[in-house]
Tab-separated table of C-alpha atoms in Angstrom:
chain	number	residue	atom	x	y	z
A	1	MET	CA	0.521	-0.356	18.443
A	2	LYS	CA	-3.255	-0.065	18.264
A	3	ILE	CA	-5.568	1.451	15.667
A	4	GLY	CA	-8.937	1.742	17.307
A	5	SER	CA	-9.467	-1.572	19.061
A	6	LEU	CA	-7.126	-3.449	16.696
A	7	GLU	CA	-3.806	-4.562	18.180
A	8	LEU	CA	-0.988	-4.797	15.632
A	9	LYS	CA	2.230	-6.794	15.920
A	10	ASN	CA	4.383	-3.862	14.810
A	11	ASN	CA	4.219	-0.409	13.254
A	12	VAL	CA	5.760	-1.035	9.826
A	13	PHE	CA	3.034	-1.111	7.171
A	14	LEU	CA	2.616	-1.800	3.442
A	15	ALA	CA	1.147	1.132	1.512
A	16	PRO	CA	-1.768	0.613	-0.887
A	17	MET	CA	-0.525	0.580	-4.497
A	18	ALA	CA	-2.706	0.014	-7.541
A	19	GLY	CA	-1.489	-2.921	-9.598
A	20	VAL	CA	0.939	-4.009	-6.883
A	21	THR	CA	-0.665	-4.770	-3.519
A	22	ASP	CA	-2.921	-7.601	-4.581
A	23	MET	CA	-3.465	-10.635	-2.382
A	24	PRO	CA	-0.341	-12.623	-3.410
A	25	PHE	CA	2.006	-9.707	-2.775
A	26	ARG	CA	0.307	-8.845	0.513
A	27	VAL	CA	0.698	-12.418	1.753
A	28	ILE	CA	4.411	-12.344	0.981
A	29	CYS	CA	4.875	-8.991	2.745
A	30	SER	CA	2.924	-10.163	5.771
A	31	GLU	CA	5.072	-13.275	6.026
A	32	MET	CA	8.138	-11.035	5.873
A	33	GLY	CA	6.990	-9.239	9.021
A	34	CYS	CA	4.733	-6.442	7.786
A	35	GLY	CA	2.486	-5.270	10.627
A	36	LEU	CA	-0.477	-4.182	8.463
A	37	VAL	CA	-1.112	-4.578	4.739
A	38	TYR	CA	-3.347	-2.336	2.635
A	39	SER	CA	-5.289	-3.483	-0.407
A	40	GLU	CA	-5.268	-1.856	-3.794
A	41	MET	CA	-7.869	0.898	-3.867
A	42	VAL	CA	-11.407	-0.356	-4.411
A	43	SER	CA	-14.093	1.718	-6.111
A	44	ALA	CA	-17.130	2.195	-3.875
A	45	LYS	CA	-19.284	2.547	-6.985
A	46	GLY	CA	-17.792	-0.602	-8.504
A	47	LEU	CA	-18.574	-2.449	-5.293
A	48	MET	CA	-22.130	-1.115	-5.300
A	49	TYR	CA	-22.724	-2.289	-8.870
A	50	GLY	CA	-21.200	-5.733	-8.274
A	51	SER	CA	-18.190	-5.376	-10.552
A	52	LYS	CA	-16.313	-8.688	-10.843
A	53	ASN	CA	-12.986	-6.857	-10.952
A	54	THR	CA	-13.892	-5.088	-7.720
A	55	GLU	CA	-14.822	-8.351	-6.030
A	56	LYS	CA	-11.401	-9.765	-6.986
A	57	LEU	CA	-9.707	-6.802	-5.322
A	58	LEU	CA	-11.488	-7.715	-2.082
A	59	SER	CA	-10.123	-11.277	-1.961
A	60	VAL	CA	-8.385	-11.856	1.382
A	61	ASP	CA	-6.208	-14.731	2.569
A	62	LYS	CA	-6.051	-15.450	6.296
A	63	ARG	CA	-2.239	-15.430	6.089
A	64	GLU	CA	-2.181	-11.710	5.303
A	65	ARG	CA	-4.294	-10.409	8.163
A	66	PRO	CA	-4.532	-7.869	9.625
A	67	ILE	CA	-5.549	-6.052	6.450
A	68	ALA	CA	-6.986	-2.638	5.641
A	69	VAL	CA	-9.209	-2.393	2.578
A	70	GLN	CA	-8.997	0.978	0.895
A	71	LEU	CA	-12.166	2.425	-0.639
A	72	PHE	CA	-12.300	5.419	-2.959
A	73	GLY	CA	-15.179	7.593	-4.071
A	74	SER	CA	-16.714	10.999	-3.453
A	75	SER	CA	-20.234	10.196	-2.247
A	76	PRO	CA	-20.572	9.989	1.547
A	77	GLU	CA	-23.737	7.920	1.141
A	78	ILE	CA	-22.226	5.360	-1.236
A	79	LEU	CA	-18.982	5.069	0.727
A	80	GLY	CA	-20.931	4.563	3.942
A	81	LYS	CA	-23.175	1.897	2.398
A	82	MET	CA	-20.262	0.021	0.853
A	83	ALA	CA	-18.278	0.145	4.095
A	84	LYS	CA	-21.359	-1.281	5.812
A	85	SER	CA	-21.470	-4.096	3.259
A	86	LEU	CA	-17.966	-5.112	4.366
A	87	GLU	CA	-18.830	-5.262	8.058
A	88	ASP	CA	-18.788	-9.069	8.159
A	89	ALA	CA	-15.946	-9.509	5.649
A	90	PRO	CA	-12.588	-10.903	6.844
A	91	ILE	CA	-10.949	-7.472	6.898
A	92	ASP	CA	-9.808	-5.425	9.848
A	93	ILE	CA	-9.764	-1.746	8.835
A	94	ILE	CA	-11.610	0.409	6.311
A	95	ASP	CA	-9.332	3.035	4.780
A	96	VAL	CA	-10.585	5.989	2.745
A	97	ASN	CA	-8.405	7.068	-0.176
A	98	MET	CA	-7.873	10.824	-0.343
A	99	GLY	CA	-4.415	10.715	-1.879
A	100	CYS	CA	-4.536	9.024	-5.292
A	101	PRO	CA	-3.070	11.427	-7.891
A	102	ALA	CA	-4.223	9.590	-11.052
A	103	PRO	CA	-5.843	12.015	-13.510
A	104	LYS	CA	-8.950	9.884	-14.108
A	105	ILE	CA	-9.543	9.643	-10.350
A	106	VAL	CA	-8.956	13.346	-9.719
A	107	LYS	CA	-11.164	14.296	-12.679
A	108	ASN	CA	-14.067	12.532	-10.936
A	109	GLY	CA	-13.477	14.518	-7.750
A	110	GLU	CA	-12.079	11.453	-5.968
A	111	GLY	CA	-8.705	10.570	-4.441
A	112	SER	CA	-6.520	13.598	-3.767
A	113	ALA	CA	-9.154	15.915	-5.287
A	114	LEU	CA	-11.120	15.509	-2.042
A	115	MET	CA	-8.472	17.573	-0.245
A	116	LYS	CA	-9.865	20.602	-2.097
A	117	THR	CA	-13.235	20.192	-0.342
A	118	PRO	CA	-12.580	19.804	3.411
A	119	ALA	CA	-16.280	19.912	4.311
A	120	LEU	CA	-16.907	16.903	2.076
A	121	VAL	CA	-13.977	15.111	3.715
A	122	GLY	CA	-15.757	15.410	7.051
A	123	GLU	CA	-19.021	14.083	5.637
A	124	ILE	CA	-17.291	11.095	4.060
A	125	VAL	CA	-15.334	10.140	7.159
A	126	ARG	CA	-18.391	10.470	9.390
A	127	SER	CA	-20.521	8.379	7.018
A	128	VAL	CA	-17.954	5.567	6.872
A	129	VAL	CA	-17.299	5.635	10.637
A	130	GLU	CA	-21.010	5.476	11.466
A	131	SER	CA	-21.631	2.663	8.970
A	132	GLN	CA	-19.916	-0.146	10.892
A	133	LYS	CA	-17.695	-1.028	13.840
A	134	LYS	CA	-14.345	-1.535	12.143
A	135	PRO	CA	-11.674	1.142	12.680
A	136	VAL	CA	-11.601	3.727	9.892
A	137	THR	CA	-8.395	5.338	8.652
A	138	VAL	CA	-7.809	8.036	6.050
A	139	LYS	CA	-4.829	8.366	3.711
A	140	PHE	CA	-4.064	11.730	2.132
A	141	ARG	CA	-1.220	13.886	0.884
A	142	LYS	CA	0.562	17.052	1.950
A	143	GLY	CA	-1.974	18.983	-0.116
A	144	PHE	CA	-3.311	19.170	-3.638
A	145	ASP	CA	-0.571	21.530	-4.806
A	146	ASP	CA	1.938	23.960	-3.325
A	147	GLY	CA	-0.774	26.609	-3.080
A	148	SER	CA	-3.038	24.436	-0.918
A	149	ILE	CA	-1.011	22.676	1.754
A	150	ASN	CA	-3.772	21.520	4.106
A	151	ALA	CA	-2.776	18.117	5.488
A	152	VAL	CA	-3.108	19.402	9.063
A	153	GLU	CA	-6.647	20.623	8.411
A	154	ILE	CA	-7.646	17.325	6.773
A	155	ALA	CA	-6.153	15.342	9.664
A	156	GLU	CA	-8.061	17.400	12.224
A	157	ILE	CA	-11.304	16.962	10.272
A	158	ALA	CA	-10.719	13.206	10.039
A	159	GLU	CA	-10.145	12.955	13.781
A	160	ALA	CA	-13.165	15.118	14.602
A	161	ASN	CA	-15.368	12.823	12.522
A	162	GLY	CA	-14.221	9.590	14.121
A	163	ALA	CA	-11.198	8.350	12.181
A	164	SER	CA	-8.987	6.025	14.222
A	165	ALA	CA	-5.748	6.961	12.415
A	166	VAL	CA	-4.455	8.990	9.467
A	167	ALA	CA	-1.688	8.277	6.960
A	168	VAL	CA	0.161	11.216	5.420
A	169	HIS	CA	2.200	11.060	2.212
A	170	GLY	CA	4.656	13.941	2.280
A	171	ARG	CA	4.073	15.003	-1.335
A	172	THR	CA	1.373	17.062	-3.026
A	173	ARG	CA	-0.840	15.642	-5.723
A	174	GLU	CA	0.994	17.762	-8.299
A	175	GLN	CA	4.276	16.105	-7.322
A	176	TYR	CA	2.898	12.616	-7.875
A	177	TYR	CA	5.966	10.621	-6.734
A	178	SER	CA	8.700	13.023	-7.808
A	179	GLY	CA	11.021	15.091	-5.687
A	180	LYS	CA	11.636	14.533	-2.009
A	181	ALA	CA	8.886	13.734	0.476
A	182	ASP	CA	8.298	16.512	3.011
A	183	TRP	CA	8.622	14.942	6.434
A	184	ASP	CA	7.947	18.309	8.106
A	185	ILE	CA	4.274	18.062	7.172
A	186	ILE	CA	4.083	14.632	8.797
A	187	LYS	CA	5.589	16.138	11.943
A	188	GLU	CA	3.009	18.963	11.867
A	189	VAL	CA	0.137	16.503	11.513
A	190	LYS	CA	1.478	14.451	14.413
A	191	LYS	CA	1.477	17.537	16.620
A	192	SER	CA	-2.071	18.478	15.613
A	193	VAL	CA	-4.004	15.261	16.346
A	194	SER	CA	-4.175	12.698	19.122
A	195	ILE	CA	-4.967	9.661	16.939
A	196	PRO	CA	-2.082	7.611	15.459
A	197	VAL	CA	-0.272	9.164	12.508
A	198	ILE	CA	1.288	6.942	9.833
A	199	GLY	CA	4.165	8.547	7.932
A	200	ASN	CA	4.601	7.760	4.247
A	201	GLY	CA	7.293	8.783	1.782
A	202	ASP	CA	10.914	7.922	0.947
A	203	VAL	CA	11.454	4.894	3.174
A	204	PHE	CA	13.793	2.564	1.304
A	205	SER	CA	15.968	1.184	4.102
A	206	PRO	CA	15.943	0.384	7.829
A	207	GLN	CA	17.789	3.635	8.504
A	208	ASP	CA	15.177	5.612	6.540
A	209	ALA	CA	12.439	4.151	8.734
A	210	GLU	CA	14.303	5.019	11.914
A	211	ASN	CA	14.936	8.556	10.659
A	212	LEU	CA	11.264	9.061	9.797
A	213	PHE	CA	10.193	7.924	13.256
A	214	ASP	CA	12.802	10.103	14.969
A	215	TYR	CA	12.195	13.214	12.869
A	216	THR	CA	8.401	13.246	12.824
A	217	GLY	CA	7.384	11.366	15.965
A	218	CYS	CA	4.920	9.405	13.819
A	219	ASP	CA	3.381	6.239	15.226
A	220	ALA	CA	3.956	4.006	12.201
A	221	VAL	CA	5.732	4.068	8.853
A	222	MET	CA	4.100	3.055	5.590
A	223	ILE	CA	6.268	1.695	2.794
A	224	GLY	CA	5.245	1.855	-0.861
A	225	ARG	CA	7.814	1.829	-3.657
A	226	GLY	CA	10.482	0.660	-1.208
A	227	ALA	CA	8.668	-2.681	-0.955
A	228	GLN	CA	8.261	-3.306	-4.688
A	229	GLY	CA	10.414	-6.287	-5.531
A	230	ASN	CA	11.726	-6.014	-1.983
A	231	PRO	CA	9.314	-7.555	0.543
A	232	TRP	CA	12.361	-8.299	2.723
A	233	ILE	CA	12.342	-4.622	3.710
A	234	PHE	CA	9.773	-5.368	6.426
A	235	ARG	CA	11.916	-8.063	8.022
A	236	ARG	CA	15.003	-5.849	7.823
A	237	ILE	CA	13.293	-2.764	9.276
A	238	THR	CA	11.581	-4.528	12.155
A	239	LYS	CA	14.809	-6.324	13.090
A	240	TYR	CA	16.754	-3.063	12.987
A	241	LEU	CA	14.206	-1.170	15.072
A	242	GLU	CA	14.128	-3.956	17.656
A	243	THR	CA	17.843	-4.725	17.924
A	244	GLY	CA	19.875	-2.255	15.873
A	245	GLU	CA	21.050	-5.122	13.663
A	246	ILE	CA	21.192	-4.613	9.909
A	247	LEU	CA	20.274	-7.894	8.249
A	248	PRO	CA	22.038	-8.495	4.925
A	249	PRO	CA	20.005	-8.146	1.746
A	250	PRO	CA	18.653	-11.439	0.388
A	251	ASP	CA	21.036	-13.404	-1.807
A	252	ALA	CA	20.201	-14.483	-5.348
A	253	GLY	CA	18.886	-17.845	-4.183
A	254	GLU	CA	16.346	-16.332	-1.814
A	255	ARG	CA	15.304	-13.703	-4.348
A	256	MET	CA	14.712	-16.458	-6.920
A	257	GLU	CA	12.736	-18.554	-4.446
A	258	VAL	CA	10.417	-15.666	-3.532
A	259	ALA	CA	10.008	-14.547	-7.163
A	260	LEU	CA	9.053	-18.089	-8.202
A	261	ARG	CA	6.579	-18.351	-5.353
A	262	HIS	CA	5.115	-14.945	-6.222
A	263	LEU	CA	4.652	-16.070	-9.822
A	264	LYS	CA	2.926	-19.298	-8.766
A	265	MET	CA	0.608	-17.441	-6.393
A	266	LEU	CA	-0.316	-14.941	-9.112
A	267	VAL	CA	-1.123	-17.723	-11.571
A	268	ASP	CA	-3.172	-19.608	-8.985
A	269	PHE	CA	-5.041	-16.414	-8.092
A	270	LYS	CA	-5.586	-14.827	-11.498
A	271	GLY	CA	-4.985	-17.586	-14.016
A	272	GLU	CA	-1.961	-18.230	-16.203
A	273	TYR	CA	-2.645	-15.569	-18.843
A	274	ILE	CA	-3.005	-12.646	-16.420
A	275	GLY	CA	-0.657	-13.951	-13.739
A	276	VAL	CA	2.312	-14.361	-16.075
A	277	ARG	CA	1.816	-10.930	-17.608
A	278	GLU	CA	1.466	-9.209	-14.234
A	279	MET	CA	4.626	-10.940	-13.037
A	280	ARG	CA	6.594	-9.096	-15.722
A	281	ARG	CA	6.234	-5.866	-13.749
A	282	HIS	CA	7.114	-7.493	-10.449
A	283	LEU	CA	10.128	-9.260	-11.929
A	284	SER	CA	11.469	-5.942	-13.181
A	285	ASP	CA	11.445	-4.827	-9.536
A	286	TYR	CA	12.905	-8.068	-8.154
A	287	THR	CA	15.865	-7.843	-10.555
A	288	LYS	CA	16.506	-4.102	-10.415
A	289	GLY	CA	20.231	-3.427	-10.412
A	290	MET	CA	21.224	-7.038	-11.038
A	291	ALA	CA	23.903	-7.741	-13.617
A	292	GLY	CA	22.428	-9.088	-16.822
A	293	ALA	CA	18.820	-8.369	-15.850
A	294	ALA	CA	18.369	-5.658	-18.477
A	295	GLN	CA	19.440	-8.040	-21.226
A	296	MET	CA	16.894	-10.593	-20.051
A	297	ARG	CA	14.023	-8.088	-19.969
A	298	GLY	CA	13.047	-8.726	-23.569
A	299	LYS	CA	12.619	-12.433	-22.884
A	300	ILE	CA	10.714	-11.708	-19.677
A	301	ASN	CA	8.275	-9.467	-21.515
A	302	SER	CA	7.684	-12.100	-24.179
A	303	ALA	CA	6.938	-14.897	-21.706
A	304	SER	CA	3.344	-16.075	-21.983
A	305	THR	CA	3.288	-19.321	-20.003
A	306	LEU	CA	4.096	-20.281	-16.436
A	307	ALA	CA	6.844	-22.643	-17.619
A	308	GLU	CA	8.521	-19.948	-19.724
A	309	MET	CA	8.468	-17.417	-16.908
A	310	GLU	CA	9.822	-19.955	-14.417
A	311	GLU	CA	12.672	-20.721	-16.804
A	312	TYR	CA	13.534	-17.050	-17.232
A	313	ILE	CA	13.434	-16.392	-13.500
A	314	LYS	CA	15.842	-19.265	-12.847
A	315	SER	CA	18.120	-18.030	-15.649
A	316	ILE	CA	18.249	-14.471	-14.312
A	317	PHE	CA	19.132	-15.427	-10.764
A	318	SER	CA	21.772	-17.882	-11.976
A	319	LEU	CA	23.732	-15.213	-13.882
Protein backbone atom coordinates (compact mmCIF):
# COMPACT_ATOMS: atom_id res chain seq x y z
CA MET A 1 0.00 0.00 0.00
CA LYS A 2 0.96 3.66 -0.26
CA ILE A 3 0.80 6.51 2.24
CA GLY A 4 1.27 9.67 0.26
CA SER A 5 4.16 8.94 -2.08
CA LEU A 6 5.64 6.27 0.22
CA GLU A 7 5.32 2.68 -1.00
CA LEU A 8 5.16 0.12 1.81
CA LYS A 9 5.93 -3.60 1.61
CA ASN A 10 2.76 -4.57 3.46
CA ASN A 11 -0.08 -3.16 5.53
CA VAL A 12 0.70 -4.59 8.98
CA PHE A 13 2.16 -1.88 11.21
CA LEU A 14 3.68 -1.48 14.69
CA ALA A 15 1.81 1.01 16.88
CA PRO A 16 3.69 3.73 18.77
CA MET A 17 4.05 2.79 22.45
CA ALA A 18 5.88 4.85 25.05
CA GLY A 19 8.63 2.85 26.73
CA VAL A 20 8.32 0.03 24.20
CA THR A 21 8.86 1.07 20.58
CA ASP A 22 12.41 2.31 20.86
CA MET A 23 14.96 1.66 18.13
CA PRO A 24 16.02 -1.87 19.20
CA PHE A 25 12.45 -3.15 19.36
CA ARG A 26 11.53 -1.47 16.08
CA VAL A 27 14.47 -3.12 14.32
CA ILE A 28 13.38 -6.53 15.56
CA CYS A 29 9.77 -5.96 14.45
CA SER A 30 10.87 -4.72 11.05
CA GLU A 31 13.03 -7.79 10.55
CA MET A 32 10.01 -9.92 11.47
CA GLY A 33 8.08 -8.44 8.55
CA CYS A 34 6.44 -5.30 9.93
CA GLY A 35 5.50 -2.98 7.07
CA LEU A 36 5.86 0.31 8.99
CA VAL A 37 7.17 1.01 12.48
CA TYR A 38 6.22 4.00 14.63
CA SER A 39 8.51 5.64 17.17
CA GLU A 40 7.67 6.39 20.75
CA MET A 41 5.95 9.76 20.95
CA VAL A 42 8.34 12.70 20.83
CA SER A 43 7.61 16.03 22.49
CA ALA A 44 7.68 18.90 20.00
CA LYS A 45 8.66 21.24 22.83
CA GLY A 46 11.41 18.89 23.97
CA LEU A 47 12.73 18.79 20.43
CA MET A 48 12.62 22.58 20.20
CA TYR A 49 14.61 22.98 23.42
CA GLY A 50 17.20 20.36 22.45
CA SER A 51 16.37 17.80 25.12
CA LYS A 52 18.91 14.94 25.09
CA ASN A 53 16.18 12.43 25.93
CA THR A 54 14.18 13.67 22.95
CA GLU A 55 17.16 13.34 20.63
CA LYS A 56 17.58 9.71 21.77
CA LEU A 57 13.97 9.00 20.85
CA LEU A 58 14.73 10.16 17.30
CA SER A 59 17.58 7.68 16.76
CA VAL A 60 16.89 5.64 13.62
CA ASP A 61 18.63 2.55 12.25
CA LYS A 62 18.51 1.92 8.51
CA ARG A 63 17.32 -1.64 9.20
CA GLU A 64 14.01 -0.40 10.60
CA ARG A 65 12.90 1.83 7.75
CA PRO A 66 10.33 2.81 6.72
CA ILE A 67 9.60 4.58 10.00
CA ALA A 68 7.05 7.13 11.18
CA VAL A 69 8.14 9.50 13.93
CA GLN A 70 5.28 10.54 16.17
CA LEU A 71 5.25 14.10 17.51
CA PHE A 72 2.98 15.38 20.26
CA GLY A 73 2.10 18.88 21.34
CA SER A 74 -0.70 21.43 21.12
CA SER A 75 0.92 24.39 19.35
CA PRO A 76 0.46 24.39 15.57
CA GLU A 77 3.46 26.70 15.22
CA ILE A 78 5.83 24.58 17.30
CA LEU A 79 4.68 21.30 15.75
CA GLY A 80 5.12 22.76 12.27
CA LYS A 81 8.61 24.07 13.05
CA MET A 82 9.74 20.81 14.62
CA ALA A 83 8.35 18.77 11.72
CA LYS A 84 10.30 21.08 9.41
CA SER A 85 13.46 20.41 11.42
CA LEU A 86 13.07 16.70 10.61
CA GLU A 87 12.75 17.23 6.87
CA ASP A 88 16.24 15.91 6.14
CA ALA A 89 16.25 13.25 8.88
CA PRO A 90 16.25 9.55 7.90
CA ILE A 91 12.54 9.15 8.64
CA ASP A 92 9.69 8.57 6.24
CA ILE A 93 6.46 9.83 7.85
CA ILE A 94 5.55 12.45 10.45
CA ASP A 95 2.70 11.29 12.67
CA VAL A 96 0.77 13.58 15.00
CA ASN A 97 -0.34 12.09 18.31
CA MET A 98 -3.96 12.85 19.17
CA GLY A 99 -4.64 9.67 21.09
CA CYS A 100 -2.35 9.43 24.13
CA PRO A 101 -4.52 9.03 27.26
CA ALA A 102 -1.82 9.70 29.90
CA PRO A 103 -3.07 12.20 32.50
CA LYS A 104 0.01 14.45 32.33
CA ILE A 105 -0.33 14.68 28.54
CA VAL A 106 -4.07 15.32 28.62
CA LYS A 107 -3.67 17.91 31.39
CA ASN A 108 -1.46 19.94 29.03
CA GLY A 109 -4.13 19.84 26.32
CA GLU A 110 -2.08 17.38 24.24
CA GLY A 111 -2.64 13.82 23.03
CA SER A 112 -6.27 12.73 23.16
CA ALA A 113 -7.28 16.08 24.69
CA LEU A 114 -6.93 17.58 21.20
CA MET A 115 -10.04 15.67 20.13
CA LYS A 116 -12.04 18.11 22.27
CA THR A 117 -10.95 21.03 20.06
CA PRO A 118 -11.55 20.04 16.41
CA ALA A 119 -10.66 23.49 15.08
CA LEU A 120 -7.22 23.22 16.68
CA VAL A 121 -6.81 19.76 15.15
CA GLY A 122 -7.20 21.32 11.71
CA GLU A 123 -4.65 24.04 12.45
CA ILE A 124 -2.11 21.51 13.71
CA VAL A 125 -2.46 19.15 10.77
CA ARG A 126 -2.25 21.99 8.26
CA SER A 127 0.84 23.45 9.96
CA VAL A 128 2.66 20.10 9.95
CA VAL A 129 1.64 19.27 6.37
CA GLU A 130 2.79 22.65 5.06
CA SER A 131 6.10 22.45 6.95
CA GLN A 132 7.78 19.77 4.82
CA LYS A 133 7.30 17.20 2.07
CA LYS A 134 7.05 13.99 4.07
CA PRO A 135 3.62 12.34 4.33
CA VAL A 136 1.76 13.32 7.50
CA THR A 137 -0.50 10.92 9.39
CA VAL A 138 -2.67 11.45 12.46
CA LYS A 139 -3.45 8.91 15.18
CA PHE A 140 -6.49 9.41 17.39
CA ARG A 141 -9.14 7.54 19.33
CA LYS A 142 -12.86 6.86 19.05
CA GLY A 143 -13.43 10.02 21.07
CA PHE A 144 -12.48 11.57 24.37
CA ASP A 145 -15.30 9.86 26.26
CA ASP A 146 -18.64 8.22 25.54
CA GLY A 147 -20.29 11.64 25.40
CA SER A 148 -17.99 12.90 22.63
CA ILE A 149 -17.53 10.23 19.98
CA ASN A 150 -16.06 12.29 17.14
CA ALA A 151 -13.50 10.12 15.34
CA VAL A 152 -15.30 10.63 12.02
CA GLU A 153 -15.18 14.41 12.41
CA ILE A 154 -11.48 14.35 13.33
CA ALA A 155 -10.69 12.10 10.36
CA GLU A 156 -12.51 14.41 7.96
CA ILE A 157 -10.69 17.44 9.39
CA ALA A 158 -7.34 15.65 9.06
CA GLU A 159 -8.04 14.78 5.43
CA ALA A 160 -9.25 18.29 4.61
CA ASN A 161 -6.01 19.73 5.98
CA GLY A 162 -3.70 17.47 4.02
CA ALA A 163 -3.12 14.34 6.09
CA SER A 164 -2.07 11.35 3.99
CA ALA A 165 -3.60 8.73 6.32
CA VAL A 166 -5.30 8.39 9.71
CA ALA A 167 -5.01 5.71 12.39
CA VAL A 168 -8.01 5.06 14.63
CA HIS A 169 -7.87 3.30 17.99
CA GLY A 170 -11.33 1.95 18.72
CA ARG A 171 -11.41 3.08 22.36
CA THR A 172 -12.13 6.42 24.02
CA ARG A 173 -9.57 8.20 26.13
CA GLU A 174 -11.60 7.35 29.24
CA GLN A 175 -11.30 3.65 28.42
CA TYR A 176 -7.52 3.82 28.20
CA TYR A 177 -6.86 0.19 27.15
CA SER A 178 -9.74 -1.51 28.95
CA GLY A 179 -12.82 -3.14 27.51
CA LYS A 180 -13.23 -4.14 23.90
CA ALA A 181 -12.12 -1.98 20.99
CA ASP A 182 -15.01 -0.66 18.90
CA TRP A 183 -14.35 -1.72 15.33
CA ASP A 184 -17.59 -0.06 14.18
CA ILE A 185 -16.01 3.37 14.58
CA ILE A 186 -13.10 2.29 12.39
CA LYS A 187 -15.60 1.18 9.76
CA GLU A 188 -17.39 4.55 9.98
CA VAL A 189 -14.13 6.45 9.55
CA LYS A 190 -13.23 4.32 6.54
CA LYS A 191 -16.53 5.21 4.90
CA SER A 192 -16.08 8.92 5.59
CA VAL A 193 -12.63 9.61 4.09
CA SER A 194 -10.76 8.74 0.93
CA ILE A 195 -7.25 8.61 2.45
CA PRO A 196 -5.97 5.31 3.92
CA VAL A 197 -7.39 4.32 7.30
CA ILE A 198 -5.29 2.28 9.74
CA GLY A 199 -7.31 0.24 12.23
CA ASN A 200 -5.98 -0.20 15.76
CA GLY A 201 -7.28 -2.23 18.68
CA ASP A 202 -7.46 -5.86 19.81
CA VAL A 203 -5.27 -7.53 17.20
CA PHE A 204 -3.47 -10.39 18.93
CA SER A 205 -3.44 -13.07 16.24
CA PRO A 206 -3.44 -13.56 12.46
CA GLN A 207 -7.17 -14.25 12.58
CA ASP A 208 -7.79 -11.01 14.50
CA ALA A 209 -6.01 -9.07 11.76
CA GLU A 210 -8.04 -10.73 9.04
CA ASN A 211 -11.26 -10.06 10.94
CA LEU A 212 -10.40 -6.39 11.40
CA PHE A 213 -9.70 -5.99 7.69
CA ASP A 214 -12.89 -7.82 6.71
CA TYR A 215 -15.16 -6.07 9.21
CA THR A 216 -13.98 -2.49 8.77
CA GLY A 217 -12.54 -2.37 5.26
CA CYS A 218 -9.52 -0.57 6.72
CA ASP A 219 -6.38 -0.27 4.61
CA ALA A 220 -3.88 -1.36 7.27
CA VAL A 221 -3.83 -2.80 10.78
CA MET A 222 -1.72 -1.39 13.59
CA ILE A 223 -0.59 -3.70 16.37
CA GLY A 224 0.32 -2.45 19.84
CA ARG A 225 0.09 -4.69 22.90
CA GLY A 226 -0.16 -7.75 20.65
CA ALA A 227 3.46 -7.18 19.61
CA GLN A 228 4.92 -6.76 23.10
CA GLY A 229 7.17 -9.73 23.70
CA ASN A 230 5.79 -11.10 20.45
CA PRO A 231 7.48 -9.51 17.41
CA TRP A 232 6.77 -12.77 15.54
CA ILE A 233 3.17 -11.58 15.19
CA PHE A 234 4.13 -9.59 12.09
CA ARG A 235 5.63 -12.61 10.35
CA ARG A 236 2.64 -14.76 11.30
CA ILE A 237 0.03 -12.22 10.18
CA THR A 238 1.63 -11.38 6.86
CA LYS A 239 2.09 -15.08 6.05
CA TYR A 240 -1.53 -15.81 6.95
CA LEU A 241 -2.90 -12.92 4.90
CA GLU A 242 -0.81 -13.94 1.90
CA THR A 243 -1.32 -17.71 1.98
CA GLY A 244 -3.84 -18.66 4.66
CA GLU A 245 -1.11 -20.58 6.49
CA ILE A 246 -0.88 -20.30 10.26
CA LEU A 247 2.79 -20.43 11.22
CA PRO A 248 3.45 -22.07 14.59
CA PRO A 249 4.40 -19.84 17.50
CA PRO A 250 8.16 -19.58 18.10
CA ASP A 251 9.67 -22.34 20.22
CA ALA A 252 11.64 -21.68 23.39
CA GLY A 253 14.94 -21.65 21.53
CA GLU A 254 13.86 -18.91 19.14
CA ARG A 255 12.26 -16.88 21.92
CA MET A 256 15.52 -17.08 23.90
CA GLU A 257 17.59 -16.08 20.88
CA VAL A 258 15.47 -13.00 20.18
CA ALA A 259 15.28 -12.00 23.86
CA LEU A 260 19.08 -12.22 24.16
CA ARG A 261 19.53 -10.17 21.02
CA HIS A 262 17.01 -7.60 22.25
CA LEU A 263 18.92 -7.30 25.52
CA LYS A 264 22.25 -6.83 23.73
CA MET A 265 20.79 -4.18 21.43
CA LEU A 266 19.30 -2.30 24.39
CA VAL A 267 22.63 -2.31 26.22
CA ASP A 268 24.51 -1.19 23.12
CA PHE A 269 21.96 1.58 22.54
CA LYS A 270 21.34 2.85 26.07
CA GLY A 271 24.21 1.52 28.14
CA GLU A 272 24.29 -1.39 30.56
CA TYR A 273 22.57 0.31 33.50
CA ILE A 274 19.49 1.47 31.57
CA GLY A 275 19.42 -1.35 29.03
CA VAL A 276 19.33 -4.12 31.63
CA ARG A 277 16.61 -2.41 33.64
CA GLU A 278 14.45 -1.73 30.58
CA MET A 279 14.82 -5.35 29.52
CA ARG A 280 13.02 -6.41 32.71
CA ARG A 281 9.74 -5.12 31.28
CA HIS A 282 10.32 -6.71 27.89
CA LEU A 283 11.30 -10.04 29.42
CA SER A 284 8.05 -10.11 31.37
CA ASP A 285 6.29 -9.95 27.99
CA TYR A 286 8.56 -12.49 26.29
CA THR A 287 7.89 -15.05 29.05
CA LYS A 288 4.19 -14.40 29.62
CA GLY A 289 2.39 -17.68 30.20
CA MET A 290 5.55 -19.78 30.34
CA ALA A 291 5.87 -22.37 33.08
CA GLY A 292 8.23 -21.22 35.80
CA ALA A 293 8.51 -17.65 34.51
CA ALA A 294 6.66 -16.15 37.48
CA GLN A 295 9.08 -17.78 39.90
CA MET A 296 12.02 -16.32 38.00
CA ARG A 297 10.59 -12.78 37.97
CA GLY A 298 12.21 -11.85 41.26
CA LYS A 299 15.64 -12.73 39.92
CA ILE A 300 14.93 -10.90 36.66
CA ASN A 301 13.99 -7.74 38.52
CA SER A 302 17.16 -7.89 40.61
CA ALA A 303 19.49 -8.29 37.63
CA SER A 304 21.77 -5.29 37.25
CA THR A 305 24.40 -6.45 34.76
CA LEU A 306 24.33 -7.76 31.21
CA ALA A 307 25.89 -11.06 32.32
CA GLU A 308 23.28 -11.59 35.05
CA MET A 309 20.38 -10.88 32.71
CA GLU A 310 21.81 -13.17 30.02
CA GLU A 311 22.10 -15.95 32.59
CA TYR A 312 18.51 -15.50 33.73
CA ILE A 313 17.18 -15.43 30.18
CA LYS A 314 18.95 -18.70 29.37
CA SER A 315 17.65 -20.24 32.61
CA ILE A 316 14.04 -19.26 31.91
CA PHE A 317 13.94 -20.64 28.40
CA SER A 318 15.62 -23.86 29.50
CA LEU A 319 12.91 -24.69 32.06
